[in-house]
Each structure stands twice: as C-alpha cells, then as structure tokens.
Short mmCIF file of C-alpha atoms in Angstrom, two decimals:
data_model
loop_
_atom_site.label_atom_id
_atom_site.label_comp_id
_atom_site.label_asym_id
_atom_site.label_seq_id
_atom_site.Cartn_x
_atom_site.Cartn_y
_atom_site.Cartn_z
CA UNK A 1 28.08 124.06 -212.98
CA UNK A 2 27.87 122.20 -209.86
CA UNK A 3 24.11 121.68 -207.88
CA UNK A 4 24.19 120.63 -204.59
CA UNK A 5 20.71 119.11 -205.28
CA UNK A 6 18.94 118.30 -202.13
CA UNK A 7 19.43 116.10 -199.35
CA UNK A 8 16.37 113.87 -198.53
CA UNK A 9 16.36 113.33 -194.77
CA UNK A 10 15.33 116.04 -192.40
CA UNK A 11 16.11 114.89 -188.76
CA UNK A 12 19.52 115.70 -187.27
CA UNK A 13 22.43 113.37 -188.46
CA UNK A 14 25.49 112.87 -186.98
CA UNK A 15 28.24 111.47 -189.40
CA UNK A 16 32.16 110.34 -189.38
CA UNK A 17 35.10 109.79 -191.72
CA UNK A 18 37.91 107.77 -191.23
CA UNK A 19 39.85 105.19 -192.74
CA UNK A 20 43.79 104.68 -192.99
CA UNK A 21 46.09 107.54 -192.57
CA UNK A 22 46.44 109.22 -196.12
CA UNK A 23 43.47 107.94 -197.77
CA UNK A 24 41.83 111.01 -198.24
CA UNK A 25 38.90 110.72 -195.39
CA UNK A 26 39.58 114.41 -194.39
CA UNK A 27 39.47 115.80 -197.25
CA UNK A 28 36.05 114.20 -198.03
CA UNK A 29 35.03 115.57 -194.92
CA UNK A 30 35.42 118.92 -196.08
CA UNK A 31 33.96 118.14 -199.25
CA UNK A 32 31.35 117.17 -196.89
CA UNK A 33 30.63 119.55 -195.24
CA UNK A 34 30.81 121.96 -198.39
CA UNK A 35 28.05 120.30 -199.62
CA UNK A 36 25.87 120.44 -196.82
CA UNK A 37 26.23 124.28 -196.57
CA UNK A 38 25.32 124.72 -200.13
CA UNK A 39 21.81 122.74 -199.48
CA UNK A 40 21.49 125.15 -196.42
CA UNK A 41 21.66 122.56 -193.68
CA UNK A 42 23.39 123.86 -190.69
CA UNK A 43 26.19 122.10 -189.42
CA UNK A 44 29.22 121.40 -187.15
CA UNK A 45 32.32 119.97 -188.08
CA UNK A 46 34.77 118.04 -185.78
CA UNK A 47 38.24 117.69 -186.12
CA UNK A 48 38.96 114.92 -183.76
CA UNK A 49 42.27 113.78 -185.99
CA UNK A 50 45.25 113.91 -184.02
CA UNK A 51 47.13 115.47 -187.39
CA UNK A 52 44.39 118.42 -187.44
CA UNK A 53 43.52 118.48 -191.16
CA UNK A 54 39.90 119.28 -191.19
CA UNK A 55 39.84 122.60 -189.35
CA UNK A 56 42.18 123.95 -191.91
CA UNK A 57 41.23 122.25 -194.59
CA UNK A 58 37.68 124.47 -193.93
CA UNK A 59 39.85 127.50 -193.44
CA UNK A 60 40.57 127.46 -189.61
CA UNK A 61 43.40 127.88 -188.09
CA UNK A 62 43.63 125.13 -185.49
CA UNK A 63 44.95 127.21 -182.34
CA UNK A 64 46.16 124.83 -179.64
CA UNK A 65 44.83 127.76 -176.75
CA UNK A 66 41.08 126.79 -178.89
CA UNK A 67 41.24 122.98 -179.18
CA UNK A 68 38.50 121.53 -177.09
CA UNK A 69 40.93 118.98 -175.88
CA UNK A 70 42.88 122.13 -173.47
CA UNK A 71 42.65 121.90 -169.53
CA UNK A 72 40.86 125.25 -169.35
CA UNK A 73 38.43 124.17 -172.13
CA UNK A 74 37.70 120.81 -171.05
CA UNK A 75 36.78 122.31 -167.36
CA UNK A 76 34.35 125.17 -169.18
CA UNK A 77 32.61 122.59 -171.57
CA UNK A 78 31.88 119.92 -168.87
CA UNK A 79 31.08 122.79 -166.04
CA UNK A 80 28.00 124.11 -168.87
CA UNK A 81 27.33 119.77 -169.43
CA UNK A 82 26.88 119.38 -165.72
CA UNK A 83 24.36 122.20 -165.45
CA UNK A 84 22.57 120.89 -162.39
CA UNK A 85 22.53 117.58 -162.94
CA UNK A 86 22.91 115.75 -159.13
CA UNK A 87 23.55 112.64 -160.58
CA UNK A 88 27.15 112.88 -161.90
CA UNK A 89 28.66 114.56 -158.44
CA UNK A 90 30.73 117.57 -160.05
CA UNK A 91 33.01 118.38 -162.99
CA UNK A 92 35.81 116.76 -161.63
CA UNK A 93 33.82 113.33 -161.56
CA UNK A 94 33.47 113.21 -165.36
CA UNK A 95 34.51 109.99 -167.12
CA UNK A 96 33.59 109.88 -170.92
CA UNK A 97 30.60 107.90 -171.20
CA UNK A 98 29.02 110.30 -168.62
CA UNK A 99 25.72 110.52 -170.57
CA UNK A 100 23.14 113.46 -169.80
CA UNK A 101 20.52 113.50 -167.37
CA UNK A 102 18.35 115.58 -165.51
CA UNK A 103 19.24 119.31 -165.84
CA UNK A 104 22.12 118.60 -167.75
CA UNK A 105 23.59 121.61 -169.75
CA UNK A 106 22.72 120.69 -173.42
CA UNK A 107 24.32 122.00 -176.03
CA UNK A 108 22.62 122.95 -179.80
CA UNK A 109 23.68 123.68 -183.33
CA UNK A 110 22.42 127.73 -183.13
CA UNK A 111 24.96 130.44 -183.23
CA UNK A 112 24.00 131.91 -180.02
CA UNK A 113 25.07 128.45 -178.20
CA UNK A 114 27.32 129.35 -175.21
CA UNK A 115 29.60 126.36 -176.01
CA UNK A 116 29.82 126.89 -180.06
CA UNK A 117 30.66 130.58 -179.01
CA UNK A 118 33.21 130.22 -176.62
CA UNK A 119 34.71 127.04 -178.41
CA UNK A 120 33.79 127.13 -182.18
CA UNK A 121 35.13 128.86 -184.96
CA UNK A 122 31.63 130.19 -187.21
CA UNK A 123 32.51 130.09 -190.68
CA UNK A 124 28.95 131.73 -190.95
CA UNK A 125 25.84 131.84 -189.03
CA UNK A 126 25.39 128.19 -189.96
CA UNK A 127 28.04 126.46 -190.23
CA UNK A 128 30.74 125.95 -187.02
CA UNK A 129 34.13 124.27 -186.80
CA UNK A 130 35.95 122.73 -183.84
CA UNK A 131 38.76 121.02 -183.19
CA UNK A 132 39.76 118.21 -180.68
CA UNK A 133 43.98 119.39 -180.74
CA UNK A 134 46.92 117.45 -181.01
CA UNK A 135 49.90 116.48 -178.59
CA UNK A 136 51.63 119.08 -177.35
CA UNK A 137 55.36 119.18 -176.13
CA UNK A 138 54.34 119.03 -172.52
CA UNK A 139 52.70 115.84 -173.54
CA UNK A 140 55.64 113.79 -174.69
CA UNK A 141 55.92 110.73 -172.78
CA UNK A 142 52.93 111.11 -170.76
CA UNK A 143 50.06 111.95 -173.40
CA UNK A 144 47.30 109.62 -174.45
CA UNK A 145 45.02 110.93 -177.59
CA UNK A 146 42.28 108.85 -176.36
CA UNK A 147 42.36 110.69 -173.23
CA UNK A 148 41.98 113.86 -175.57
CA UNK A 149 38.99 112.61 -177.14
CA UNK A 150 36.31 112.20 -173.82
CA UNK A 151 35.47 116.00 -173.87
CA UNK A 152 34.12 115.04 -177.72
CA UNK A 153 32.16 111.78 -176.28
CA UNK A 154 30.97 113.99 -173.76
CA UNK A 155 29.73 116.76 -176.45
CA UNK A 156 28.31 114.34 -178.40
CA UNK A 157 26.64 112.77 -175.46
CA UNK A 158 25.00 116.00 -174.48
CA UNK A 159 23.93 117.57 -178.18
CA UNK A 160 20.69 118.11 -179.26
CA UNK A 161 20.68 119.52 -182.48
CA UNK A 162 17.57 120.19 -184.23
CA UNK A 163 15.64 118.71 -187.46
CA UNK A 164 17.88 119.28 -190.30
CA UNK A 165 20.96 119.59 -188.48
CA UNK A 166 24.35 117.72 -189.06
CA UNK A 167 27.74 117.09 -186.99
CA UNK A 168 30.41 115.43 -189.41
CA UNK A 169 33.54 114.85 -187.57
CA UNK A 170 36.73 113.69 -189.34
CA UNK A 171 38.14 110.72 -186.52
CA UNK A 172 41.41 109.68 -185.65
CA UNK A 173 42.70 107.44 -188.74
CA UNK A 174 42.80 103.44 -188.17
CA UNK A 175 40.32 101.76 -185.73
CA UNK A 176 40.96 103.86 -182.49
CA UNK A 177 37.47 104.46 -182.40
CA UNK A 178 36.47 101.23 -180.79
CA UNK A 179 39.22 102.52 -177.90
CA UNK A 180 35.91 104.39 -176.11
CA UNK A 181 32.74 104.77 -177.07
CA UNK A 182 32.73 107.34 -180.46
CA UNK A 183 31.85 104.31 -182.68
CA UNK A 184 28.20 104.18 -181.11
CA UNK A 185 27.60 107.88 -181.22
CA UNK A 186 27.28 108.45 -184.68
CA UNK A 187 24.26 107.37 -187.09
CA UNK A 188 26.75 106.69 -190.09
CA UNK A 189 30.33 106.24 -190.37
CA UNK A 190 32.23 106.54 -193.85
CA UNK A 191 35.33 104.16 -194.06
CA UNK A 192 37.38 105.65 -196.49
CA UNK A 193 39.50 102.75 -198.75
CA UNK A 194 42.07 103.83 -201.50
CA UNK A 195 43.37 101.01 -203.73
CA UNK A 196 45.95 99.37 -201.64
CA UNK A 197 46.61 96.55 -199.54
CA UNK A 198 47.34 98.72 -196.76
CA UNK A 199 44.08 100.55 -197.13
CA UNK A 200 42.31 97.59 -197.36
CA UNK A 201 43.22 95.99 -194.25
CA UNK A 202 42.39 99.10 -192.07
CA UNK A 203 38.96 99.02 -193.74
CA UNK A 204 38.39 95.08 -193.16
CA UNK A 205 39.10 95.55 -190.09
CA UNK A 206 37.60 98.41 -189.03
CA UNK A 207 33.99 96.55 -190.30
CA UNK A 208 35.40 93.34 -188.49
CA UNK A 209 34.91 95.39 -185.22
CA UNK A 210 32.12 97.24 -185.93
CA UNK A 211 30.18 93.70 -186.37
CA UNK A 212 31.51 92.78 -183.24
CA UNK A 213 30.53 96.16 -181.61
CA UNK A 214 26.79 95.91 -182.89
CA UNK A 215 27.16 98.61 -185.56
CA UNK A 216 27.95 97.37 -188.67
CA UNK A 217 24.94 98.66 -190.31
CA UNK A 218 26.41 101.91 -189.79
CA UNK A 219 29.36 101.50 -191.53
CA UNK A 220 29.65 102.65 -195.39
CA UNK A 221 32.40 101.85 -197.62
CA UNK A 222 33.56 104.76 -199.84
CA UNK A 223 36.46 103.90 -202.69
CA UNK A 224 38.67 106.98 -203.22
CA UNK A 225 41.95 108.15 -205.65
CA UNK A 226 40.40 105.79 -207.55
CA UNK A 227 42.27 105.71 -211.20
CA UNK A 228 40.55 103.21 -213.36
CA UNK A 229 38.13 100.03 -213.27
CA UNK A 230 40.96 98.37 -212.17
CA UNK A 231 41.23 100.18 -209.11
CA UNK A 232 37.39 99.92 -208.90
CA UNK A 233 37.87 95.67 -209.46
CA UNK A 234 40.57 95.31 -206.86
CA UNK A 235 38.07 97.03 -203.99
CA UNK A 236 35.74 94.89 -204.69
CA UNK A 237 37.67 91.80 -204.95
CA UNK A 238 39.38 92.53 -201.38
CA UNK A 239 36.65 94.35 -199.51
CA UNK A 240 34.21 90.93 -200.46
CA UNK A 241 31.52 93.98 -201.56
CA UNK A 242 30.90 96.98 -203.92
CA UNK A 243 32.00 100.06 -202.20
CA UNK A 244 29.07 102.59 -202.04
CA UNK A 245 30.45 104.74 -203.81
CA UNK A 246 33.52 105.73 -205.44
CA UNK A 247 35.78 109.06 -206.10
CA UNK A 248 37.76 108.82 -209.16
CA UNK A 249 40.88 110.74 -208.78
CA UNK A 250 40.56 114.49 -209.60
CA UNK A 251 42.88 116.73 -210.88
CA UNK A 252 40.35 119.89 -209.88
CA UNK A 253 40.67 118.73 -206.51
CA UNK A 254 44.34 118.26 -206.95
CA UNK A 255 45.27 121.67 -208.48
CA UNK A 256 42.93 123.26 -205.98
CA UNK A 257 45.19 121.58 -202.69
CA UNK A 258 48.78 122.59 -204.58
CA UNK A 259 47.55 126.00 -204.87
CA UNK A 260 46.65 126.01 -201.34
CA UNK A 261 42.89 126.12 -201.63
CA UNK A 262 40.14 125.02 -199.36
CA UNK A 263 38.47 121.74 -201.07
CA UNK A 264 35.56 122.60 -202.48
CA UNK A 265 32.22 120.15 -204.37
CA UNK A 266 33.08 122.55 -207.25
CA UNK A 267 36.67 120.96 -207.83
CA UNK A 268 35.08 117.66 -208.06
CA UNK A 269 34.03 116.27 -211.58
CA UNK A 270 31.52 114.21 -210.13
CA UNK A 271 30.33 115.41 -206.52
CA UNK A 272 27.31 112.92 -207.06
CA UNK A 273 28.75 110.70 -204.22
CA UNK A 274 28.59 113.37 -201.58
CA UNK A 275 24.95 113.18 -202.75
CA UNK A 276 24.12 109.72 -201.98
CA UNK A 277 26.10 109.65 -198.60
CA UNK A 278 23.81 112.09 -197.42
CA UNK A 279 20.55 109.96 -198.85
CA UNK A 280 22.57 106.99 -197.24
CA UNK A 281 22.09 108.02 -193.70
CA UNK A 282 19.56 107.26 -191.08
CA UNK A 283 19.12 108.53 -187.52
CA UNK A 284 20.05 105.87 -184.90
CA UNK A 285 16.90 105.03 -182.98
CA UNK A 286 17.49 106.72 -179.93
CA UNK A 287 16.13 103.51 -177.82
CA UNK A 288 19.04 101.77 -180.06
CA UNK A 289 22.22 104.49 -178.63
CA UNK A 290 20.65 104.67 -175.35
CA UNK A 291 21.35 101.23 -174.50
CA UNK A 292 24.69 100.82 -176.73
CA UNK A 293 25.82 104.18 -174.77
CA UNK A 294 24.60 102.66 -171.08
CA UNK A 295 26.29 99.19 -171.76
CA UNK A 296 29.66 101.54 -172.73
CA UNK A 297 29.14 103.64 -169.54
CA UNK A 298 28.87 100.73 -167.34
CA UNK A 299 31.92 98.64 -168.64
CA UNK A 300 33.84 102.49 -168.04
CA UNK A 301 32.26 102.67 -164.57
CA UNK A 302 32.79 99.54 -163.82
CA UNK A 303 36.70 99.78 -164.73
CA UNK A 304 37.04 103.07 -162.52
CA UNK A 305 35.83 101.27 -159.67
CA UNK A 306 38.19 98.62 -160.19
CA UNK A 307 41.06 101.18 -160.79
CA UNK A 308 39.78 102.86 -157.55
CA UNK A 309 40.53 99.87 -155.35
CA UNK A 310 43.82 99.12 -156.52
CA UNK A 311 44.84 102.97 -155.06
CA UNK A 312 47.78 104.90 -155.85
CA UNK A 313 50.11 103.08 -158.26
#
C-alpha cells in the first residue's frame, strides 16, 4: 500500500512542471499534487498550459467562462490586487510585473479567500484548482498566450500563502517561461526529460536560460517513461548530469489514463520520487525574488514607456 510519508519543509513552496510537449510534466503535476493532499498540506494547483491538462487531469472541468485568463476575470482579480494601493494608478494600469505594495489586495491559500472562491474550483477544503484557459476562436489571428499568462504573474506576485502551503502550477511546455517573468516566481522548477533527442534539447535549453536568468539552482531534472537503464544511460550521457530522479514507465499509471481515471500516487509502483521533489525544495529568499522581480518590472516598465512614445501604430 502506498504512504505518502511526510514532507520535510514547512514554509510555503511554490513549484512548476514543464518540459517538452508530451513528456509527461502534467501528469506529474497531478501526481503532485496527489501527494501533497495525502500528507495534508494545503495547496493550489495552476493550470497555466495552453492545452489545459492539469485541471482535468485533477477532475475539473476547465470552463472557458472560469479560466482566469477571461476579460471579466482578469478585471475582478486585479480590481481585489489593487486594493488601495496608490502606487499602481488603477486596474487598467496593470502590466505583469506589477508587484504588490502598500494596501495591495493579497490573496491566501484558505477556502474563504474571495479570489479562490470566485475563481477556483475546491476539490476540498484544502486543496483548489485553477486554470489560466486556452485560445479561443475570437482569438485567432490576434491572440498571444503570453498575454494570457500576466493575470498568473500578477497572482503569484500578490500571494501570501501560509507555512505549509504549496502552489504547483503545470507551465506552458518548452521555454516560454523566460517570455515574462514566471521563471523567477517559483522556488523550484521540475524540467521534465523523456528519453529522446527531442526531449533533451528542450531540457538543455531550458537550464541554458535559466543560468543566464540567475536561476539555475532552481531548476531540477526529472527523467520520465523511462523503460530500462538504457533509457536511464542516455539521460545522463546527453543532459551532462544524473537526473534527480527518475519515473520508470508504469503500466498502473497507464491503465488508470485508458480507463479514464484521474492519476493518482497509488498507480505508481514507485511514488518515492514525488517524495524527494518535495524534500528537494527550498523557499527563495525573499530579498533574492524581490530584486529578480524589480529588475523584471523595470525592463517591462521601461519597454511600456518606450512603446508609449512611439503612439498609435
């Protein structure tokens, strides 16, 4: 029978999955997740993946009216941000590095949170899942995702959750998370790498930029669909190190999906990795993301202004 054992840190932890498209990083998310509701921490999941696979991978049904991403959402969450903060001029002048400041509306892991009940789905008292969205018809030809994601660097910017608390969000596959400023607001961030060339590019060069973005320390490798020792060989061969940790492939897991199933640590015939990527992670100093977050903000600023001056296109 499966223990969820315990997990060893107790301040608030912030976490994200991603990796190439296909290699499984959603579905560890959920896994994730799973096993941080059975050691009783309280959480919120993020589906910030333009394909949507977490929410309903945790049993939600990802309702475009619901993603946080929607016009009328996006004007609700940043009107409770702004609170009565002077300093950022009005919901309208939101960019998405706008960080919080004084009376800022905050927002917190508990299930009496205005924003987790207006824009959350509870999957119990503890646990919460939202989702970013997707395009939409009446975005063809005019939609950018990264657009979509500010209202998340603007929740993430303005949550507080408390000691023992965790946010795992599944991101967009690939690198797109050095596009704005989501790399920097997380204190761990799983690369998921199957056995393939392909794979293994996206996670090279996802920890290429992360070096270059000052948070490579963050970064953990994480081998999945892993078959044999071969498999296990070739990841370390091409990724130059030993990934963290490794998922062999599982035919629990596997059965569980076909039969339309939510993943759960029980399908896994090992779910010690889930384990030690939870012992893995360590809260970002907040000295450390205060200035990472200011230098994003003012690059952002700093290309609104110029945007400003050019006028009208």
């Amino acid at each position: 029978m499966w223990s969820a054992g315990a997990v060893t840190s107790f301040l608030e932890m912030k976490i994200a999955f991603t990796g190439k498209g296909g290699s499984g990083k959603s579905t560890l998310a959920a896994l994730f997740v799973g096993y941080l509701r059975a050691t009783g921490r309280r959480v919120l999941a993020v589906d910030a993946d333009v394909n949507v696979h977490l929410a309903p991978l945790l049993g939600v049904v990802a309702d475009s009216a619901a993603a946080l991403s929607h016009p009328d959402n996006v004007t609700a969450v940043r009107r409770h941000l702004l609170g009565t903060n002077p300093l950022v001029g009005g919901v309208d002048r939101f960019v998405a590095t706008t960080p919080a400041g004084p009376g800022s509306g905050l927002v917190t892991l508990e299930s009496g949170d205005p924003v987790l009940a207006r824009h959350a789905v509870a999957l119990d008292e503890r646990t919460h899942v939202m989702h970013v969205g997707t395009y939409e018809p009446e975005d063809i030809g005019a939609g950018c995702y990264h657009g979509h994601l500010s209202i998340l660097e603007n929740l993430l910017s303005h949550l507080r959750p408390a000691d023992g608390d965790w946010v795992v969000c599944d991101m967009v596959a690939g690198t797109d998370a050095f596009a704005n400023s989501l790399h920097a607001q997380f204190d761990a961030i799983v690369v998921v790498v199957e056995p393939t060339p392909e794979s293994v590019t996206v996670a090279c060069r996802y920890r290429e930029l992360a070096a270059a973005a000052g948070v490579a320390d963050l970064v953990t490798l994480v081998g999945n669909k892993v078959v044999d020792d071969v498999d296990v060989d070739y990841l370390r061969r091409e990724l130059g190190a030993e990934p963290f940790a490794v998922l062999r492939a599982q035919a629990g897991l596997r059965r569980a999906r076909q039969a339309g199933d939510c993943p759960r640590p029980a399908d896994l015939d090992d779910p010690a990795p889930l384990r030690r990527i939870a012992e893995r992670v360590r809260p970002m100093p907040a000295e450390r993301r205060a200035a990472q977050l200011r230098a994003l903000h003012l690059k952002v600023a700093e290309q609104e202004r110029a945007r400003s001056q050019l006028g009208p296109a």
